[in-house]
Every structure is written in C-alpha cells, then in structure tokens.
C-alpha cells in the first residue's frame, strides 16, 4: 500500500510563496500588501484586462507611497518585482505555500476555484478565503485536507488596513491557525481571532446591521441618503453608510453573495442562527436589488447612491453639514448595538473585539459600543422600542426587540458613561 507522507513545516519562515486568486478590488490590494512584506506573490485572474488594471493600480499605489516618502523608488520597484501575473490558475499555484482566494462572492465559484487550486498545489499548501460572509466550513469541505483551510479576511483597501479577521472553522487545525497568525505578524498587522464560522464574522455582521438600518430608513422616507451620510460624517466622524456602499461595491457584492443563501443555511444552520436578522437583511437587500437591476453598482459603475465622474472614478460625495441636523446617528446604529449585545451574550465576541473590528476595519474614531455608552444604554433601548412599534406590520420587527443583556444592564444601573459603567467601566 502506498502511503503519502505529507511533511508539514509550518513555521512562518516556510511561507514564502503566496498565490492570490482574483485580482479585483481586494485581490490586487492583497497582492500588494503581501509583496510589501517580502512575500513572493502570484496574482491570478480569469480576465487579462483585470490583471493589467491590477498591475497599474499597484504601480500607482506604490508611486503614491514613494511621493509620500513612505519608501524609496528602489523599494517600490523591488515590491513590484515580487509580483507575477498569471491567467492560468493551475500554473499559478504550483509552488505556493499559501493560497488565498479573493474572487467574486459566490460560494460555488469559490469552491470550484479552491478545488482546482488544491489539485495543482504542493501537499503542504495552506488555503484561505477572503470572503466577507460566506461559510468557511463549506469551503474547507471542498479540499482534500479540510484542516488546512482558514478564513483570512482583509479590510478594504488591504494595503492600508492594519487588522485581519482570522476565522477558524470546525476543521481548521491548530497548526494552521498558528501559521496564519505568524503570517499576520509578518504582514505587520493585528489579528482578530474568531472561533466560530458565523455569517459576516464580527466586523461585517455588526456593521451590516447598521447599513441595513440606513437602507430601511431611506426606503421608508424617514431620512434621505444625504441626511444619513451627513449625520455620520459631521456628528460622529464616520464615513456615511451610503458612500461606503458605493465605494466598496457592496451592492453587487451583497446581491451576488445572496445566491444560494437559503441552501447554505439549510446545510449549516449555525452559520446564521438569527431568523430575525435574516428577514431584516432580506428587506434591505430588496432595496439594493433595485439598484443592482439598473446596473448602479456604485463607484465601479460611475453611479450608485451617488453619481461619479465615470466608472471607477471616485470622488468623495458632497453632502451639506446642514443635512446632518435631521438625523441622529444613534437611530441608525441602535440595531447594530442590539446585535452586538447578542454576540457578547452568546460569547461569540466581546466588547473590545467588536469595537476594535469596527474602528480599525472601517476606520472610525470611536467604536459602536463606546458610542452606545456615551449615548446611554437606556436611550438605545428607547430607540429600539420605538423602531419595533413603528415596524409592527413588518415581518422583521422582532429584530428590534431589545436584547435581554441591554435590559439587564439598565436594571443594574449600567447605563453607560453617565452611570460609571456600561459596556465599559468608567470608575
Ligand atoms: N470589496 C470589499 O470591500 C471587500 C472587503 C473584504 C472582503 N471582500 C471579499 O473579497 C472577495 C473579492 O471581492 P472584490 O470586491 O475584490 O470583488 P471583485 O469583483 O472586484 O473581484 C473579483 C475578481 O475575481 C475574478 N474572478 C472571478 N472568477 C475567477 C476565477 N475562477 N479565477 C480567478 N479569478 C476569478 C474576477 O475576474 C474579478 O476580477 C469577495 O469574496 C468579497 O466578499 C470584499
């Protein structure tokens, strides 16, 4: 009998060659970040045009850093020289130690690509996905060795974001986790370790609840796009939810990701345990679908919630400060705070990690739970109760039911900064 012996040398020194599959919005940035930290990178895409654009975007990004005196032009050249473009996946993975896929947000497409990569990679290769919200577990199951798969979630734009969410699924081995954490260290970044394969992980799970609330408020004529974005920009210093939807290409990303949603949930109920969140999301996505159907994908299409000078030509949307008077950002954030309470209660995450993921991932000055403490937990609950009452005829109204953890905090007089204790301790 022939026994295949796989020698696993998992020290980070053994990880030199990276393949990034998909060279779009995220893939080209991930390739740049790896190459900047000294890794050799193969960047592969099905589209030659995407590859050419990716290369010139990386070149432009590096030149910008040279102009900002971040490094010399010699270093920029050596970073660029560490990146090789491929249009053939099988070739690109042949000598890879670590393969990360960043293709479109579609589970079947990801599984097909990972299978092909697995069949053509050396036995020691580790595989990862940059998915925003698809199950890591089902992707792991597509590999010969399920334990060699891990979620490795970057924020946009990858070269400038210091945090990565590292997601373990039930198959991921401890060795692979250690190796992923070593890679994060070598990338000079921080890792937020997540021990459950839950939809959206931490940052997106929480952030998207806020995004959906903004969309629902807009669709119900409670506030305009400009008013909500203005309130975020001028009152709490966050990028507005709508400008970020356009910038990140979230319209087609979320719609594409929805394909097969119910089937995935049937296979893996723990991945999305919250029925009310599912209904809430469905209604928000119905609104996004109308934009999707018109091809208004945001910056990449030249039009989304705002208009841009042309496809791919980003200029920051102008919103008047006056518009901010009409919206309290906490109205938009309260459902996400409620959801955070459930993540804390279920021990899926904790106060510090939730705030860290939002602060670094979305580059905002204060975390969502810090803001909750400033505003008062009792006031958050009042908003939730009002929203629940306002939406009683909607099938998602239970999403606004204040979480028992928030009610307990009020009972214990832990209403935030004003009482000396809330999510954080102030005494
Ligand atoms: N856009 C964001 O802000 C963001 C942030 C974090 C994570 N993500 C995740 O990163 C992934 C990529 O997102 P994106 O915004 O870069 O998408 P994108 O549409 O900009 O890029 C996807 C690329 O994958 C390529 N591709 C499709 N099928 C392929 C295949 N079989 N082989 C090789 N290449 C293939 C496409 O040609 C395209 O260039 C998704 O899983 C998304 O959820 C996106």
XYZ file of C-alpha atoms and ligand atoms in Angstrom:
471
model
C 0.000 0.000 0.000
C 1.274 3.461 -0.874
C 1.086 5.948 1.954
C 1.503 9.587 1.076
C 3.557 11.301 3.761
C 2.953 14.999 3.998
C 5.739 16.843 5.713
C 4.259 19.861 7.394
C 6.765 22.536 8.217
C 4.556 25.261 9.481
C 6.997 27.844 10.740
C 6.272 31.197 9.144
C 9.730 31.085 7.531
C 8.480 28.311 5.310
C 5.725 30.528 3.915
C 7.387 32.479 1.136
C 5.235 31.978 -1.916
C 1.697 33.278 -1.947
C -0.930 32.927 -4.641
C -3.782 35.426 -4.660
C -6.707 34.264 -6.782
C -8.786 37.139 -8.142
C -7.193 40.500 -8.941
C -10.208 42.781 -8.450
C -10.889 45.401 -5.772
C -9.441 43.250 -2.985
C -7.101 40.838 -4.773
C -4.752 43.465 -6.193
C -4.512 45.156 -2.775
C -3.874 41.850 -1.001
C -1.105 41.067 -3.507
C 0.451 44.489 -2.888
C 0.296 44.032 0.903
C 1.979 40.597 0.744
C 4.676 41.783 -1.666
C 5.368 44.832 0.517
C 6.085 42.475 3.429
C 8.605 40.495 1.393
C 6.492 37.570 0.172
C 6.704 36.411 -3.452
C 3.232 36.771 -4.916
C 1.494 35.161 -7.858
C -1.624 37.107 -8.786
C -4.117 35.262 -10.967
C -7.399 36.258 -12.600
C -9.615 34.910 -15.391
C -9.554 38.324 -17.037
C -6.383 39.694 -18.653
C -7.896 43.125 -18.591
C -8.389 42.883 -14.809
C -4.775 41.716 -14.449
C -3.441 44.685 -16.426
C -5.585 47.101 -14.431
C -4.475 45.433 -11.195
C -0.806 45.840 -12.116
C -1.168 49.509 -12.963
C -3.206 50.134 -9.801
C -0.476 48.536 -7.693
C 2.146 50.581 -9.552
C 0.170 53.794 -8.935
C -0.350 52.932 -5.257
C 3.371 52.294 -4.796
C 4.309 55.534 -6.589
C 1.944 57.389 -4.309
C 3.732 55.924 -1.294
C 7.090 56.959 -2.779
C 5.746 60.518 -3.211
C 4.577 60.451 0.406
C 8.141 59.380 1.413
C 6.882 56.082 2.827
C 9.685 54.272 0.943
C 12.189 54.833 -1.866
C 11.530 54.179 -5.549
C 14.075 51.296 -5.393
C 11.951 49.620 -2.741
C 8.787 50.243 -4.791
C 10.474 48.548 -7.755
C 11.506 45.554 -5.674
C 7.945 45.212 -4.310
C 6.554 45.285 -7.852
C 9.149 42.743 -8.979
C 7.917 40.312 -6.358
C 4.501 40.162 -8.067
C 3.964 37.836 -11.034
C 0.732 37.864 -13.033
C -0.965 34.666 -14.169
C -4.038 33.951 -16.233
C -3.707 30.200 -15.590
C -4.698 29.098 -12.100
C -3.029 25.666 -12.309
C 0.333 27.280 -13.123
C -0.014 29.981 -10.505
C -0.360 27.629 -7.528
C 2.327 25.082 -8.436
C 4.891 26.317 -5.921
C 2.626 28.060 -3.456
C 2.864 27.744 0.308
C -0.276 29.772 0.921
C -3.197 30.317 -1.450
C -5.855 32.927 -0.733
C -8.906 33.306 -2.911
C -10.467 36.767 -3.429
C -12.798 36.046 -6.313
C -16.437 37.076 -6.608
C -18.619 36.453 -3.546
C -20.256 33.269 -4.829
C -19.885 30.013 -2.918
C -19.997 27.643 -5.899
C -17.428 29.714 -7.787
C -15.160 29.781 -4.729
C -15.469 26.022 -4.184
C -14.610 25.324 -7.832
C -11.555 27.549 -7.706
C -10.352 26.090 -4.401
C -10.746 22.513 -5.698
C -8.708 23.326 -8.777
C -6.063 25.060 -6.695
C -5.951 22.099 -4.289
C -5.436 19.623 -7.139
C -2.482 21.589 -8.502
C -0.707 22.752 -5.332
C 2.073 21.078 -3.352
C 0.893 18.873 -0.479
C 1.938 21.361 2.214
C -0.084 24.322 0.812
C -2.474 26.119 3.159
C -5.684 27.569 1.705
C -7.645 30.617 2.764
C -10.597 32.722 1.739
C -11.111 36.458 1.882
C -14.887 36.037 1.839
C -16.893 38.715 3.614
C -19.741 36.476 4.650
C -19.751 33.011 3.073
C -19.190 29.880 5.183
C -15.583 28.868 5.705
C -16.768 25.391 6.741
C -18.288 24.550 3.348
C -15.186 25.786 1.526
C -12.972 23.635 3.793
C -15.087 20.616 2.872
C -14.135 21.089 -0.773
C -10.449 20.393 -0.003
C -8.601 17.099 0.276
C -7.400 18.153 3.741
C -10.144 20.135 5.411
C -7.873 21.075 8.314
C -5.691 23.214 6.036
C -8.358 25.829 5.445
C -8.855 29.116 7.263
C -10.710 32.408 6.873
C -8.297 35.277 6.257
C -10.480 38.350 5.953
C -8.914 41.636 4.883
C -10.499 45.062 5.060
C -10.608 47.445 2.125
C -8.138 48.736 0.985
C -5.828 45.909 2.112
C -2.507 47.801 1.921
C -3.800 50.418 4.388
C -5.756 48.387 6.916
C -3.931 47.056 9.975
C -6.430 44.418 11.039
C -7.339 40.990 9.708
C -10.110 38.718 10.911
C -8.817 35.152 11.155
C -11.645 32.647 11.180
C -11.360 29.112 12.408
C -13.969 26.615 11.292
C -14.583 23.249 12.941
C -11.942 21.614 10.726
C -9.082 24.138 10.941
C -6.073 22.635 12.737
C -4.204 24.459 15.483
C -1.043 24.342 13.358
C -2.794 26.169 10.554
C -4.119 28.777 12.982
C -0.587 29.348 14.343
C 0.729 29.643 10.827
C -1.957 32.162 9.854
C -1.181 34.228 12.939
C 2.528 34.135 12.020
C 1.709 35.405 8.552
C -0.330 38.254 10.048
C 2.674 39.137 12.207
C 4.977 39.135 9.205
C 2.471 41.383 7.432
C 2.903 43.739 10.405
C -0.792 43.637 11.160
C -3.097 42.692 14.012
C -5.241 39.575 14.001
C -8.720 39.318 15.406
C -9.164 35.610 16.050
C -12.727 34.370 15.569
C -13.530 30.879 16.750
C -16.876 30.398 15.068
C -17.839 30.410 11.426
C -20.719 32.851 11.762
C -22.093 34.830 8.825
C -20.252 38.132 8.424
C -17.814 37.169 11.212
C -17.636 40.119 13.617
C -16.977 43.367 11.754
C -19.345 42.767 8.843
C -22.014 41.103 10.937
C -22.240 44.175 13.144
C -21.505 46.804 10.503
C -24.071 45.440 8.074
C -26.878 45.734 10.631
C -26.142 49.467 10.647
C -26.011 49.529 6.844
C -29.368 47.730 6.569
C -30.952 50.160 9.013
C -29.726 53.104 6.916
C -31.202 51.488 3.796
C -34.547 50.768 5.502
C -34.781 54.301 6.915
C -34.098 55.674 3.440
C -36.620 53.360 1.747
C -39.294 54.298 4.294
C -38.623 58.020 3.684
C -37.541 58.517 7.290
C -34.333 60.163 6.081
C -32.545 60.790 2.800
C -29.215 59.310 1.719
C -27.586 62.727 2.139
C -29.073 63.288 5.588
C -27.883 59.939 6.920
C -24.408 60.261 5.412
C -24.119 63.863 6.587
C -25.054 62.888 10.162
C -22.388 60.170 10.126
C -19.755 62.473 8.644
C -20.372 65.564 10.759
C -21.688 64.154 14.033
C -19.598 61.028 14.667
C -16.810 61.266 12.084
C -17.724 58.022 10.291
C -17.902 57.634 6.546
C -21.596 57.574 5.665
C -23.138 54.132 5.084
C -24.190 55.038 1.527
C -20.871 56.490 0.423
C -19.229 53.337 1.737
C -21.701 51.063 -0.073
C -20.770 52.811 -3.323
C -17.040 52.845 -2.573
C -16.785 49.173 -1.584
C -19.010 47.854 -4.369
C -21.353 46.494 -1.700
C -24.438 46.467 -3.934
C -23.318 43.686 -6.265
C -21.232 42.066 -3.536
C -24.228 41.554 -1.241
C -26.584 40.571 -4.064
C -24.092 38.051 -5.520
C -23.439 36.674 -2.057
C -27.183 36.041 -1.619
C -27.304 33.382 -4.314
C -27.831 30.063 -2.601
C -28.285 31.729 0.803
C -31.213 29.520 1.867
C -29.466 26.347 0.759
C -26.310 27.241 2.686
C -28.398 27.966 5.774
C -30.078 24.582 5.490
C -26.690 22.845 5.297
C -25.147 24.887 8.073
C -27.782 26.338 10.446
C -25.187 27.600 12.962
C -23.679 29.831 10.310
C -26.750 32.097 10.537
C -28.637 31.361 13.748
C -30.714 34.569 13.805
C -34.028 34.321 11.872
C -34.897 37.951 12.584
C -31.589 39.152 11.148
C -32.295 37.107 8.015
C -35.660 38.829 7.492
C -34.225 42.258 8.255
C -31.437 41.724 5.748
C -33.898 40.446 3.137
C -35.848 43.706 3.206
C -32.719 45.843 2.947
C -31.444 43.713 0.067
C -34.735 44.173 -1.789
C -33.861 47.862 -1.913
C -30.304 47.146 -3.102
C -31.732 44.838 -5.773
C -33.448 47.805 -7.465
C -30.040 49.498 -7.798
C -28.437 46.252 -8.932
C -31.077 45.738 -11.649
C -30.262 49.156 -13.083
C -26.525 48.427 -13.049
C -25.947 51.130 -10.413
C -23.144 49.242 -8.645
C -21.517 52.283 -7.081
C -18.129 53.794 -7.915
C -17.145 50.952 -10.242
C -20.193 51.714 -12.459
C -19.980 55.509 -12.105
C -23.338 55.541 -10.300
C -24.832 54.039 -7.164
C -26.448 56.041 -4.390
C -24.330 58.935 -5.709
C -23.059 59.874 -9.186
C -19.327 59.803 -10.043
C -17.361 61.361 -12.946
C -17.132 57.947 -14.642
C -16.858 54.197 -13.967
C -14.133 53.603 -11.384
C -13.572 57.337 -10.892
C -14.087 58.035 -7.231
C -14.607 61.478 -5.797
C -15.987 61.830 -2.302
C -19.706 62.651 -2.492
C -20.571 66.148 -1.296
C -23.151 66.358 1.461
C -24.112 69.532 3.284
C -23.463 69.793 7.000
C -26.919 71.248 7.419
C -28.465 67.935 6.386
C -26.943 66.325 9.455
C -29.481 68.158 11.661
C -32.234 65.804 10.568
C -30.707 62.510 11.704
C -29.403 61.160 14.977
C -26.703 58.607 14.006
C -27.679 56.546 17.059
C -31.037 55.892 15.352
C -29.076 54.126 12.633
C -26.613 52.413 14.982
C -29.008 51.100 17.656
C -29.970 47.840 15.867
C -26.269 47.038 15.392
C -25.666 47.707 19.101
C -28.547 45.341 19.881
C -26.947 42.689 17.658
C -23.586 43.269 19.360
C -25.265 42.549 22.693
C -26.324 39.151 21.367
C -22.770 38.384 20.139
C -21.427 39.260 23.596
C -24.149 37.261 25.355
C -23.513 34.194 23.155
C -19.744 34.582 23.809
C -19.093 34.746 20.067
C -17.246 38.000 20.608
C -16.552 40.563 23.302
C -16.872 44.321 23.792
C -13.260 45.128 22.945
C -13.083 42.971 19.810
C -16.342 44.341 18.417
C -15.153 47.926 18.816
C -11.659 47.108 17.537
C -13.024 45.442 14.409
C -15.241 48.417 13.586
C -12.643 51.039 14.498
C -9.765 49.562 12.517
C -11.777 47.774 9.857
C -13.917 50.745 8.990
C -11.518 53.468 10.168
C -13.794 55.294 12.565
C -12.735 57.308 15.610
C -14.975 55.615 18.172
C -16.332 52.102 18.395
C -20.011 51.315 18.265
C -20.116 50.256 21.933
C -18.157 53.303 23.068
C -20.796 55.394 21.289
C -23.538 53.344 22.968
C -22.046 54.134 26.388
C -21.800 57.838 25.514
C -25.422 57.926 24.413
C -26.802 55.795 27.235
C -27.999 52.191 27.100
C -31.460 53.322 28.280
C -31.665 55.673 25.273
C -30.596 52.889 22.910
C -33.388 50.699 24.280
C -35.897 53.554 23.821
C -34.907 53.853 20.154
C -35.249 50.105 19.664
C -38.695 50.080 21.254
C -39.824 52.956 19.023
C -38.500 51.187 15.940
C -40.258 47.993 16.948
C -43.532 49.838 17.381
C -43.129 51.696 14.091
C -42.471 48.459 12.219
C -45.024 46.119 13.834
C -46.536 45.326 10.446
C -43.106 44.308 9.086
C -42.004 40.670 9.302
C -38.574 41.752 10.617
C -39.880 43.889 13.530
C -38.564 41.398 16.129
C -35.031 42.326 15.107
C -35.623 45.487 17.158
C -36.619 43.627 20.332
C -34.123 44.920 22.894
C -31.714 42.143 23.822
C -32.037 40.885 27.439
C -28.415 41.900 28.029
C -29.312 45.568 27.397
C -32.336 45.319 29.688
C -30.213 43.704 32.393
C -27.663 46.495 32.085
C -30.439 49.027 32.692
C -31.745 47.045 35.690
C -28.219 47.071 37.117
C -27.914 50.828 36.501
C -25.175 50.152 33.980
C -26.454 52.716 31.515
C -23.085 53.862 30.185
C -20.724 56.695 30.920
C -23.253 58.680 32.948
C -23.595 55.837 35.477
C -19.895 54.921 35.582
C -20.451 51.564 33.879
C -21.920 50.367 30.634
C -20.187 48.136 28.109
C -17.014 49.660 29.586
C -16.101 50.572 33.137
C -15.550 54.295 33.847
C -14.892 54.268 37.563
N -14.894 44.872 -1.767
C -14.690 44.866 -0.463
O -14.729 45.925 0.209
C -14.360 43.582 0.249
C -13.831 43.641 1.563
C -13.479 42.443 2.213
C -13.666 41.232 1.569
N -14.198 41.207 0.295
C -14.333 39.904 -0.352
O -13.270 39.738 -1.275
C -13.703 38.948 -2.400
C -13.475 39.716 -3.679
O -14.211 40.908 -3.631
P -13.876 42.103 -4.643
O -14.639 43.277 -4.142
O -12.396 42.190 -4.821
O -14.544 41.562 -5.979
P -14.229 41.995 -7.499
O -15.462 41.704 -8.249
O -13.676 43.381 -7.548
O -13.067 40.995 -7.940
C -13.283 39.629 -8.117
C -12.307 39.161 -9.170
O -12.348 37.745 -9.225
C -12.112 37.392 -10.598
N -12.543 36.017 -10.792
C -13.813 35.549 -10.882
N -13.774 34.200 -11.054
C -12.471 33.839 -11.058
C -11.793 32.600 -11.200
N -12.467 31.473 -11.372
N -10.442 32.594 -11.151
C -9.754 33.733 -10.988
N -10.350 34.951 -10.853
C -11.683 34.987 -10.879
C -12.905 38.416 -11.385
O -12.439 38.493 -12.725
C -12.629 39.679 -10.588
O -11.505 40.375 -11.077
C -15.168 38.608 -2.123
O -15.239 37.364 -1.513
C -15.602 39.713 -1.164
O -16.660 39.326 -0.343
C -14.525 42.349 -0.381
